[in-house]
Short mmCIF file of C-alpha atoms in Angstrom, two decimals:
data_model
loop_
_atom_site.label_atom_id
_atom_site.label_comp_id
_atom_site.label_asym_id
_atom_site.label_seq_id
_atom_site.Cartn_x
_atom_site.Cartn_y
_atom_site.Cartn_z
CA UNK A 686 29.18 55.84 35.25
CA UNK A 687 28.94 53.46 32.28
CA UNK A 688 26.76 50.42 31.81
CA UNK A 689 28.97 47.39 31.28
CA UNK A 690 27.55 44.62 29.16
CA UNK A 691 29.33 42.00 31.28
CA UNK A 692 27.61 43.32 34.39
CA UNK A 693 24.18 43.25 32.79
CA UNK A 694 24.72 39.72 31.53
CA UNK A 695 25.96 38.46 34.87
CA UNK A 696 22.94 39.80 36.75
CA UNK A 697 19.58 38.14 37.04
CA UNK A 698 16.77 39.32 34.78
CA UNK A 699 13.05 39.20 35.49
CA UNK A 700 12.51 37.42 32.20
CA UNK A 701 15.24 34.89 33.03
CA UNK A 702 13.79 34.13 36.47
CA UNK A 703 10.30 33.64 35.06
CA UNK A 704 11.60 31.58 32.13
CA UNK A 705 13.56 29.31 34.48
CA UNK A 706 10.54 28.88 36.76
CA UNK A 707 8.13 28.09 33.92
CA UNK A 708 10.63 25.72 32.29
CA UNK A 709 11.13 23.87 35.57
CA UNK A 710 7.39 23.56 36.15
CA UNK A 711 6.65 22.39 32.61
CA UNK A 712 9.53 19.90 32.60
CA UNK A 713 8.56 18.56 36.03
CA UNK A 714 5.07 17.81 34.78
CA UNK A 715 5.87 16.77 31.21
CA UNK A 716 8.70 14.29 31.81
CA UNK A 717 6.82 12.01 34.27
CA UNK A 718 3.73 12.06 32.09
CA UNK A 719 5.81 11.18 29.03
CA UNK A 720 7.48 8.29 30.89
CA UNK A 721 4.10 7.09 32.12
CA UNK A 722 2.71 7.27 28.60
CA UNK A 723 5.62 5.20 27.27
CA UNK A 724 5.07 2.55 29.95
CA UNK A 725 1.36 2.47 29.24
CA UNK A 726 1.93 2.17 25.48
CA UNK A 727 4.41 -0.67 26.05
CA UNK A 728 2.01 -2.54 28.32
CA UNK A 729 -0.90 -1.91 25.95
CA UNK A 730 1.18 -3.33 23.10
CA UNK A 731 1.99 -6.44 25.13
CA UNK A 732 -1.61 -6.74 26.26
CA UNK A 733 -2.86 -6.44 22.69
CA UNK A 734 -0.36 -9.06 21.48
CA UNK A 735 -1.54 -11.53 24.12
CA UNK A 736 -5.20 -10.94 23.23
CA UNK A 737 -4.44 -11.44 19.52
CA UNK A 738 -2.64 -14.71 20.26
CA UNK A 739 -5.58 -15.93 22.36
CA UNK A 740 -7.86 -15.18 19.41
CA UNK A 741 -5.47 -17.10 17.10
CA UNK A 742 -5.40 -20.00 19.53
CA UNK A 743 -9.21 -20.10 19.52
CA UNK A 744 -9.20 -20.06 15.71
CA UNK A 745 -6.57 -22.83 15.56
CA UNK A 746 -8.55 -24.86 18.10
CA UNK A 747 -11.67 -24.55 15.95
CA UNK A 748 -9.76 -25.72 12.89
CA UNK A 749 -8.20 -28.68 14.71
CA UNK A 750 -11.21 -29.84 16.68
CA UNK A 751 -14.15 -29.07 14.36
CA UNK A 752 -13.36 -28.06 10.79
CA UNK A 753 -10.61 -30.61 10.05
CA UNK A 754 -12.46 -33.67 11.51
CA UNK A 755 -15.64 -32.64 9.66
CA UNK A 756 -13.74 -32.31 6.39
CA UNK A 757 -12.08 -35.75 6.84
CA UNK A 758 -15.43 -37.39 7.70
CA UNK A 759 -16.84 -36.09 4.43
CA UNK A 760 -14.04 -37.99 2.65
CA UNK A 761 -14.29 -41.15 4.78
CA UNK A 762 -18.06 -41.33 4.38
CA UNK A 763 -17.69 -41.01 0.61
CA UNK A 764 -19.53 -37.71 0.34
CA UNK A 765 -16.60 -36.04 -1.41
CA UNK A 766 -13.39 -37.15 -3.02
CA UNK A 767 -10.05 -36.79 -1.26
CA UNK A 768 -8.74 -34.46 -3.96
CA UNK A 769 -11.71 -32.13 -3.50
CA UNK A 770 -11.29 -31.76 0.26
CA UNK A 771 -9.90 -28.69 2.08
CA UNK A 772 -7.90 -30.74 4.60
CA UNK A 773 -4.55 -29.65 3.15
CA UNK A 774 -5.41 -25.94 3.36
CA UNK A 775 -6.71 -26.42 6.89
CA UNK A 776 -3.44 -28.06 7.97
CA UNK A 777 -1.48 -25.13 6.47
CA UNK A 778 -3.80 -22.67 8.21
CA UNK A 779 -3.17 -24.45 11.51
CA UNK A 780 0.60 -24.39 11.00
CA UNK A 781 0.54 -20.68 10.09
CA UNK A 782 -1.37 -19.80 13.25
CA UNK A 783 1.07 -21.84 15.37
CA UNK A 784 4.06 -20.05 13.82
CA UNK A 785 2.60 -16.59 14.51
CA UNK A 786 1.77 -17.49 18.11
CA UNK A 787 5.29 -18.82 18.67
CA UNK A 788 6.78 -15.33 18.12
CA UNK A 789 7.37 -13.76 21.51
CA UNK A 790 5.88 -16.75 23.36
CA UNK A 791 7.22 -17.70 26.78
CA UNK A 792 9.08 -20.99 27.29
CA UNK A 793 6.04 -22.69 28.75
CA UNK A 794 3.78 -21.42 25.98
CA UNK A 795 6.31 -22.56 23.38
CA UNK A 796 6.19 -26.12 24.85
CA UNK A 797 2.44 -26.31 24.22
CA UNK A 798 2.82 -24.86 20.73
CA UNK A 799 5.59 -27.34 19.87
CA UNK A 800 3.40 -30.21 21.06
CA UNK A 801 0.56 -28.90 18.91
CA UNK A 802 2.96 -28.65 15.97
CA UNK A 803 4.06 -32.25 16.36
CA UNK A 804 0.42 -33.28 16.52
CA UNK A 805 -0.14 -31.39 13.26
CA UNK A 806 2.74 -33.35 11.72
CA UNK A 807 1.03 -36.58 12.79
CA UNK A 808 -2.29 -35.44 11.34
CA UNK A 809 -0.57 -34.57 8.07
CA UNK A 810 1.00 -38.08 7.99
CA UNK A 811 -2.40 -39.70 8.59
CA UNK A 812 -3.85 -37.62 5.78
CA UNK A 813 -1.20 -38.91 3.41
CA UNK A 814 -2.10 -42.49 4.40
CA UNK A 815 -5.79 -41.72 3.98
CA UNK A 816 -5.14 -40.30 0.55
CA UNK A 817 -3.23 -43.42 -0.52
CA UNK A 818 -5.94 -45.77 0.82
CA UNK A 819 -8.65 -43.80 -0.87
CA UNK A 820 -6.80 -43.87 -4.18
CA UNK A 821 -6.36 -47.67 -3.92
CA UNK A 822 -9.99 -48.18 -3.04
CA UNK A 823 -9.22 -49.41 0.47
CA UNK A 824 -11.87 -50.82 2.79
CA UNK A 825 -14.20 -48.37 4.49
CA UNK A 826 -13.44 -49.91 7.88
CA UNK A 827 -9.76 -49.13 7.52
CA UNK A 828 -10.59 -45.53 6.58
CA UNK A 829 -12.88 -45.22 9.60
CA UNK A 830 -10.15 -46.49 11.90
CA UNK A 831 -7.77 -43.92 10.43
CA UNK A 832 -10.44 -41.26 10.91
CA UNK A 833 -10.69 -42.12 14.62
CA UNK A 834 -6.89 -41.86 14.94
CA UNK A 835 -6.98 -38.41 13.30
CA UNK A 836 -9.80 -37.28 15.62
CA UNK A 837 -7.77 -38.45 18.60
CA UNK A 838 -4.72 -36.42 17.46
CA UNK A 839 -6.83 -33.33 16.69
CA UNK A 840 -8.24 -33.58 20.20
CA UNK A 841 -4.68 -33.63 21.54
CA UNK A 842 -3.90 -30.58 19.42
CA UNK A 843 -6.95 -28.77 20.77
CA UNK A 844 -5.94 -29.69 24.32
CA UNK A 845 -2.45 -28.21 23.81
CA UNK A 846 -3.99 -25.03 22.40
CA UNK A 847 -6.37 -24.86 25.37
CA UNK A 848 -3.40 -25.07 27.76
CA UNK A 849 -1.64 -22.38 25.73
CA UNK A 850 -4.71 -20.18 26.11
CA UNK A 851 -4.77 -20.73 29.86
CA UNK A 852 -1.09 -19.74 30.11
CA UNK A 853 -1.74 -16.65 27.96
CA UNK A 854 -4.60 -15.61 30.27
CA UNK A 855 -2.24 -16.02 33.25
CA UNK A 856 0.24 -13.78 31.41
CA UNK A 857 -2.51 -11.16 30.99
CA UNK A 858 -3.13 -11.27 34.72
CA UNK A 859 0.58 -10.74 35.41
CA UNK A 860 0.66 -7.82 32.97
CA UNK A 861 -2.38 -6.31 34.65
CA UNK A 862 -0.61 -6.49 38.01
CA UNK A 863 2.49 -4.84 36.59
CA UNK A 864 0.37 -2.08 35.04
CA UNK A 865 -1.29 -1.39 38.41
CA UNK A 866 2.09 -1.28 40.17
CA UNK A 867 3.57 1.12 37.61
CA UNK A 868 0.46 3.31 37.70
CA UNK A 869 0.59 3.56 41.51
CA UNK A 870 4.32 4.37 41.41
CA UNK A 871 3.83 7.05 38.77
CA UNK A 872 0.87 8.52 40.66
CA UNK A 873 3.03 8.82 43.77
CA UNK A 874 5.81 10.40 41.70
CA UNK A 875 3.40 12.90 40.12
CA UNK A 876 2.05 13.89 43.55
CA UNK A 877 5.61 14.40 44.80
CA UNK A 878 6.50 16.47 41.75
CA UNK A 879 3.36 18.59 42.12
CA UNK A 880 4.46 19.40 45.65
CA UNK A 881 7.94 20.34 44.46
CA UNK A 882 6.48 22.43 41.61
CA UNK A 883 4.20 24.29 44.02
CA UNK A 884 7.15 25.00 46.29
CA UNK A 885 9.27 26.19 43.34
CA UNK A 886 6.45 28.47 42.16
CA UNK A 887 6.14 30.08 45.61
CA UNK A 888 9.90 30.59 45.85
CA UNK A 889 10.01 32.07 42.35
CA UNK A 890 7.24 34.53 43.23
CA UNK A 891 9.04 35.55 46.43
CA UNK A 892 12.32 36.02 44.57
CA UNK A 893 10.75 38.18 41.84
CA UNK A 894 8.85 40.26 44.40
CA UNK A 895 11.96 40.77 46.55
CA UNK A 896 14.21 41.53 43.56
CA UNK A 897 11.86 44.18 42.15
CA UNK A 898 10.36 45.92 45.18
CA UNK A 899 13.52 46.91 47.08
CA UNK A 900 15.42 48.46 44.10
CA UNK A 901 12.36 50.40 42.95
CA UNK A 902 11.82 51.83 46.45
CA UNK A 903 15.50 52.88 46.55
CA UNK A 904 15.21 54.63 43.18
CA UNK A 905 11.99 56.27 44.34
CA UNK A 906 13.82 57.69 47.37
CA UNK A 907 16.59 58.90 45.07
CA UNK A 908 14.04 60.67 42.85
CA UNK A 909 12.49 62.32 45.91
CA UNK A 910 15.92 63.57 47.05
CA UNK A 911 16.63 64.94 43.56
CA UNK A 912 13.23 66.70 43.68
CA UNK A 913 14.36 68.37 46.93
CA UNK A 914 17.56 69.58 45.25
CA UNK A 915 20.02 66.93 46.48
CA UNK A 916 21.89 66.11 43.26
CA UNK A 917 24.40 63.94 45.15
CA UNK A 918 21.74 61.27 45.65
CA UNK A 919 22.65 57.92 44.09
CA UNK A 920 20.84 54.61 43.82
CA UNK A 921 22.75 51.34 44.38
CA UNK A 922 22.85 49.09 41.29
CA UNK A 923 20.41 46.16 41.72
CA UNK A 924 21.09 42.63 40.49
CA UNK A 925 18.03 42.56 38.19
CA UNK A 926 19.26 43.39 34.68
CA UNK A 927 16.26 45.52 33.68
CA UNK A 928 16.41 47.62 36.86
CA UNK A 929 20.21 47.77 36.73
CA UNK A 930 20.07 49.77 33.51
CA UNK A 931 17.45 52.10 34.99
CA UNK A 932 19.53 52.69 38.14
CA UNK A 933 22.65 53.42 36.10
CA UNK A 934 20.76 55.90 33.91
CA UNK A 935 19.28 57.62 36.97
CA UNK A 936 22.73 57.96 38.52
CA UNK A 937 24.11 59.25 35.24
CA UNK A 938 21.25 61.75 35.08
CA UNK A 939 22.03 63.02 38.57
CA UNK A 940 25.73 63.33 37.75
CA UNK A 941 25.06 65.25 34.56
CA UNK A 942 22.56 67.52 36.27
CA UNK A 943 25.08 68.25 39.00
CA UNK A 944 27.84 68.95 36.47
CA UNK A 945 25.71 71.06 34.11
CA UNK A 946 24.29 73.19 36.91
CA UNK A 947 27.82 73.94 38.20
CA UNK A 948 29.30 74.97 34.82
CA UNK A 949 30.36 78.57 34.28
CA UNK A 950 30.12 80.09 30.81
CA UNK A 951 31.96 83.20 29.56
CA UNK A 952 30.36 83.90 26.23
CA UNK A 953 26.66 84.81 26.02
CA UNK A 954 25.95 82.30 23.26
CA UNK A 955 27.84 79.53 25.01
CA UNK A 956 26.07 80.39 28.24
CA UNK A 957 22.70 80.15 26.45
CA UNK A 958 23.69 76.77 24.93
CA UNK A 959 24.85 75.47 28.30
CA UNK A 960 21.57 76.55 29.83
CA UNK A 961 19.67 74.83 27.05
CA UNK A 962 21.73 71.63 27.42
CA UNK A 963 20.89 71.60 31.12
CA UNK A 964 17.23 72.02 30.26
CA UNK A 965 17.50 69.20 27.71
CA UNK A 966 19.21 66.85 30.14
CA UNK A 967 16.82 67.68 32.98
CA UNK A 968 14.18 65.08 33.64
CA UNK A 969 11.34 66.39 35.81
CA UNK A 970 11.68 64.68 39.21
CA UNK A 971 7.90 64.66 39.50
CA UNK A 972 7.69 62.65 36.27
CA UNK A 973 10.40 60.25 37.53
CA UNK A 974 8.60 59.88 40.86
CA UNK A 975 5.25 59.18 39.21
CA UNK A 976 6.82 56.70 36.80
CA UNK A 977 8.56 54.75 39.56
CA UNK A 978 5.38 54.84 41.63
CA UNK A 979 3.48 53.36 38.68
CA UNK A 980 6.13 50.62 38.30
CA UNK A 981 5.80 49.80 42.02
CA UNK A 982 2.01 49.62 41.64
CA UNK A 983 2.33 47.27 38.65
CA UNK A 984 4.77 45.07 40.59
CA UNK A 985 2.40 44.87 43.55
CA UNK A 986 -0.35 43.83 41.13
CA UNK A 987 2.03 41.09 39.85
CA UNK A 988 1.77 42.46 36.28
CA UNK A 989 5.38 41.47 35.61
CA UNK A 990 5.25 41.83 31.83
CA UNK A 991 4.01 45.42 32.15
CA UNK A 992 6.73 46.11 34.77
CA UNK A 993 9.36 45.00 32.25
CA UNK A 994 7.80 46.98 29.38
CA UNK A 995 7.42 50.17 31.38
CA UNK A 996 10.91 49.84 32.90
CA UNK A 997 12.45 49.41 29.46
CA UNK A 998 10.46 52.37 28.10
CA UNK A 999 11.61 54.56 31.01
CA UNK A 1000 15.22 53.42 30.46
CA UNK A 1001 15.03 54.32 26.78
CA UNK A 1002 13.45 57.67 27.67
CA UNK A 1003 16.29 58.51 30.05
CA UNK A 1004 19.04 57.27 27.73
CA UNK A 1005 17.84 59.33 24.77
CA UNK A 1006 17.17 62.36 27.01
CA UNK A 1007 20.81 62.29 28.06
CA UNK A 1008 22.38 61.20 24.73
CA UNK A 1009 25.89 61.73 26.06
CA UNK A 1010 25.38 65.50 26.17
CA UNK A 1011 24.79 65.76 22.41
CA UNK A 1012 22.43 68.44 21.08
CA UNK A 1013 21.55 66.57 17.89
CA UNK A 1014 20.24 63.02 17.55
CA UNK A 1015 18.65 61.04 14.72
CA UNK A 1016 14.96 61.41 13.96
CA UNK A 1017 14.60 57.70 14.75
CA UNK A 1018 15.88 58.30 18.31
CA UNK A 1019 13.66 61.35 18.74
CA UNK A 1020 10.69 59.23 17.65
CA UNK A 1021 11.70 56.45 20.07
CA UNK A 1022 12.04 59.05 22.83
CA UNK A 1023 8.54 60.44 22.39
CA UNK A 1024 7.15 56.92 21.90
CA UNK A 1025 8.67 55.81 25.24
CA UNK A 1026 7.22 58.91 26.90
CA UNK A 1027 3.75 58.21 25.46
CA UNK A 1028 3.95 54.55 26.46
CA UNK A 1029 4.68 55.57 30.07
CA UNK A 1030 1.92 58.20 30.08
CA UNK A 1031 -0.56 55.81 28.46
CA UNK A 1032 -0.30 53.56 31.52
CA UNK A 1033 -1.28 56.52 33.72
CA UNK A 1034 -3.81 58.11 31.35
CA UNK A 1035 -4.84 55.07 29.31
CA UNK A 1036 -8.52 55.71 29.88
CA UNK A 1037 -8.37 59.30 28.62
CA UNK A 1038 -5.84 59.25 25.79
CA UNK A 1039 -4.58 57.38 22.78
CA UNK A 1040 -1.86 58.34 20.33
CA UNK A 1041 -0.61 57.88 16.76
CA UNK A 1042 2.90 58.44 15.38
CA UNK A 1043 3.30 58.89 11.62
CA UNK A 1044 6.82 60.02 10.71
CA UNK A 1045 8.14 59.48 7.18
CA UNK A 1046 10.65 56.57 7.25
CA UNK A 1047 12.88 58.55 4.89
CA UNK A 1048 13.60 60.94 7.79
CA UNK A 1049 14.76 58.25 10.21
CA UNK A 1050 18.47 58.69 9.50
CA UNK A 1051 18.40 62.54 9.48
CA UNK A 1052 19.67 64.57 12.44
CA UNK A 1053 17.57 66.98 14.48
CA UNK A 1054 17.59 68.89 17.75
CA UNK A 1055 16.71 66.46 20.49
CA UNK A 1056 13.74 66.78 22.86
CA UNK A 1057 11.66 68.81 20.44
CA UNK A 1058 8.58 66.58 20.29
CA UNK A 1059 8.24 65.41 23.91
CA UNK A 1060 7.55 68.89 25.41
CA UNK A 1061 4.84 69.48 22.78
CA UNK A 1062 3.29 66.09 23.56
CA UNK A 1063 3.46 66.84 27.28
CA UNK A 1064 1.74 70.18 26.65
CA UNK A 1065 -0.96 68.41 24.58
CA UNK A 1066 -1.61 65.97 27.42
CA UNK A 1067 -1.79 68.42 30.31
CA UNK A 1068 -3.45 71.34 28.51
CA UNK A 1069 -5.45 69.44 25.89
CA UNK A 1070 -6.76 65.89 26.25
CA UNK A 1071 -6.42 65.59 30.05
CA UNK A 1072 -9.32 67.99 30.60
CA UNK A 1073 -11.38 66.74 27.65
CA UNK A 1074 -14.60 64.83 28.20
CA UNK A 1075 -14.14 61.41 26.67
CA UNK A 1076 -11.00 59.86 25.25
CA UNK A 1077 -8.57 62.20 23.50
CA UNK A 1078 -6.19 61.60 20.60
CA UNK A 1079 -2.62 62.88 20.17
CA UNK A 1080 -1.14 62.57 16.68
CA UNK A 1081 2.51 63.17 15.77
CA UNK A 1082 3.58 63.56 12.12
CA UNK A 1083 6.83 64.22 10.32
CA UNK A 1084 7.34 64.99 6.62
CA UNK A 1085 10.12 66.20 4.29
CA UNK A 1086 9.34 69.49 2.47
CA UNK A 1087 11.82 71.19 0.12
CA UNK A 1088 14.94 70.68 2.22
CA UNK A 1089 13.07 71.06 5.51
CA UNK A 1090 11.63 68.62 8.01
CA UNK A 1091 8.12 69.58 9.15
CA UNK A 1092 6.94 68.10 12.45
CA UNK A 1093 3.50 68.53 13.98
CA UNK A 1094 1.82 67.56 17.26
CA UNK A 1095 -1.95 67.67 17.09
CA UNK A 1096 -4.62 66.90 19.70
CA UNK A 1097 -8.41 66.96 19.81
CA UNK A 1098 -8.49 68.41 23.32
CA UNK A 1099 -10.21 71.46 24.75
CA UNK A 1100 -8.30 73.91 22.51
CA UNK A 1101 -8.13 77.69 23.06
CA UNK A 1102 -10.23 80.70 22.35
CA UNK A 1103 -9.09 83.14 19.65
CA UNK A 1104 -8.08 85.66 22.31
CA UNK A 1105 -5.98 83.11 24.24
CA UNK A 1106 -4.33 81.89 21.02
CA UNK A 1107 -3.48 85.46 19.94
CA UNK A 1108 -1.98 86.24 23.35
CA UNK A 1109 0.09 83.03 23.34
CA UNK A 1110 1.54 83.75 19.91
CA UNK A 1111 2.50 87.26 21.03
CA UNK A 1112 4.28 86.07 24.16
CA UNK A 1113 6.27 83.44 22.22
CA UNK A 1114 7.27 86.00 19.61
CA UNK A 1115 8.53 88.38 22.29
CA UNK A 1116 10.29 85.56 24.21
CA UNK A 1117 8.13 86.10 27.29
CA UNK A 1118 6.72 83.48 29.64
CA UNK A 1119 3.90 81.71 27.82
CA UNK A 1120 2.44 79.60 30.60
CA UNK A 1121 4.35 76.62 29.21
CA UNK A 1122 8.11 76.70 29.72
CA UNK A 1123 8.50 73.97 27.10
CA UNK A 1124 7.02 76.14 24.33
CA UNK A 1125 9.35 79.08 25.09
CA UNK A 1126 12.33 76.71 25.28
CA UNK A 1127 11.53 75.18 21.87
CA UNK A 1128 11.01 78.61 20.34
CA UNK A 1129 14.42 79.82 21.56
CA UNK A 1130 16.17 76.68 20.34
CA UNK A 1131 14.55 76.99 16.91
CA UNK A 1132 15.81 80.57 16.63
CA UNK A 1133 19.31 79.62 17.81
CA UNK A 1134 19.73 76.65 15.46
CA UNK A 1135 18.04 78.01 12.31
CA UNK A 1136 14.64 76.40 12.60
CA UNK A 1137 11.22 77.90 11.94
CA UNK A 1138 8.22 78.07 14.23
CA UNK A 1139 6.38 77.51 16.42
CA UNK A 1140 3.19 77.63 14.29
CA UNK A 1141 0.19 77.20 16.54
CA UNK A 1142 -3.43 76.77 15.46
CA UNK A 1143 -6.21 76.08 17.92
CA UNK A 1144 -9.97 76.09 18.12
CA UNK A 1145 -11.91 75.92 21.33
CA UNK A 1146 -13.37 72.45 22.03
CA UNK A 1147 -11.84 71.18 18.73
CA UNK A 1148 -8.15 70.85 19.59
CA UNK A 1149 -4.70 72.33 18.93
CA UNK A 1150 -2.01 71.79 16.28
CA UNK A 1151 1.61 72.88 16.79
CA UNK A 1152 4.17 72.75 13.95
CA UNK A 1153 7.84 73.60 13.49
CA UNK A 1154 10.45 73.18 10.75
CA UNK A 1155 14.08 72.11 10.98
CA UNK A 1156 16.71 72.02 8.22
CA UNK A 1157 17.29 68.57 6.75
CA UNK A 1158 20.82 67.62 7.76
CA UNK A 1159 22.75 64.39 6.97
CA UNK A 1160 23.21 61.59 9.44
CA UNK A 1161 26.87 62.37 10.28
CA UNK A 1162 26.29 66.12 10.94
CA UNK A 1163 27.16 67.00 14.54
CA UNK A 1164 26.08 70.66 14.77
CA UNK A 1165 27.99 73.43 16.57
#
């Protein structure tokens, strides 16, 4: 049974479901707020423009009604000469303010500004007449009459500016009403969207829970049937991509176990290799059961990220354990295999163990017998750090030495007495049961394939170190 990429891609993934849900929620909240912000900024800009124009109108009104008449009176009363007066600059200031206010003004506001502009033209004409009379030494009475005419026109200008200001204030009131209406509409929209988001979040949770729980329970039942000896047990492929790969690997494992157990061998060496391949391919049902039970527990706790990580680690563990029936794999895959195993066990024994892996990168592409490190790590957990008081450490190393690859698994667990260590070494040397089937298996495989070991050192209450050596072989070497 092969995993098809098209099938994995077409299924739903936990990450995809969560990503879609989070994207929907974020977009549902962000878009309305962004639109509301744009509306608010637009209204604030308009509001600010109106306020600025009201301030300009007040400034222009001050110029027309106070500063300009005062400046002209200084000339008419003879207190300063016409050429020394600021009346020309004041007229230009008034015109400049009127031009700025005319930009973006409504039709009604523009009428008042045009009237004020015409009044400014009249004032400018009167100033020219006043300048000519002053230069000719005209009578004071004529200048005073002209002054009164100018004051009358400046009053008209101020009146037009006052009406403009009133219209601008009315425009502010209209803007304020529009802002309130938009704010109420957006508030209603946000409330509606919050309801939809809450509903989408609940549905997403239900979908994830339903998609994960049922397939895991089915695979748990399959593992239990395999533990009882029923190698025909199969798990249906779920739609979730991460669990789909796990189900396929479990089914492949059951098929290979069934096939390997039923094989008949004629030659003693081939029979031994077939037996060893079956041992290599075999995944302890108890370990599978405990792993799936842990995944179910994590799913019930809604620790979805850890469900994904542990599921992927278990998938990698199974895939490398099977390895298409090959006896030799790369050191990199062997390291990944034991790393996946430790990651799964660290979830179960996280409070009592930690681990370190330090394998020379130069060995990554070399080939080695598969499943050599995991049994030693398993032995270190169950016979070393598990029974230690306090948190234990498991350290895995790999180095190149004169054409050999030296691997070691070391723990700081409870260790062994000298008598127990001596007895264990003797049993392994004689090929007898050693209390750990994994150690005898590794010893036999090292002898069969030209390795060296196992070298075991242990000290009671200090820990145990197990080493073995394998020939350094190139990446493309396939073995016998």
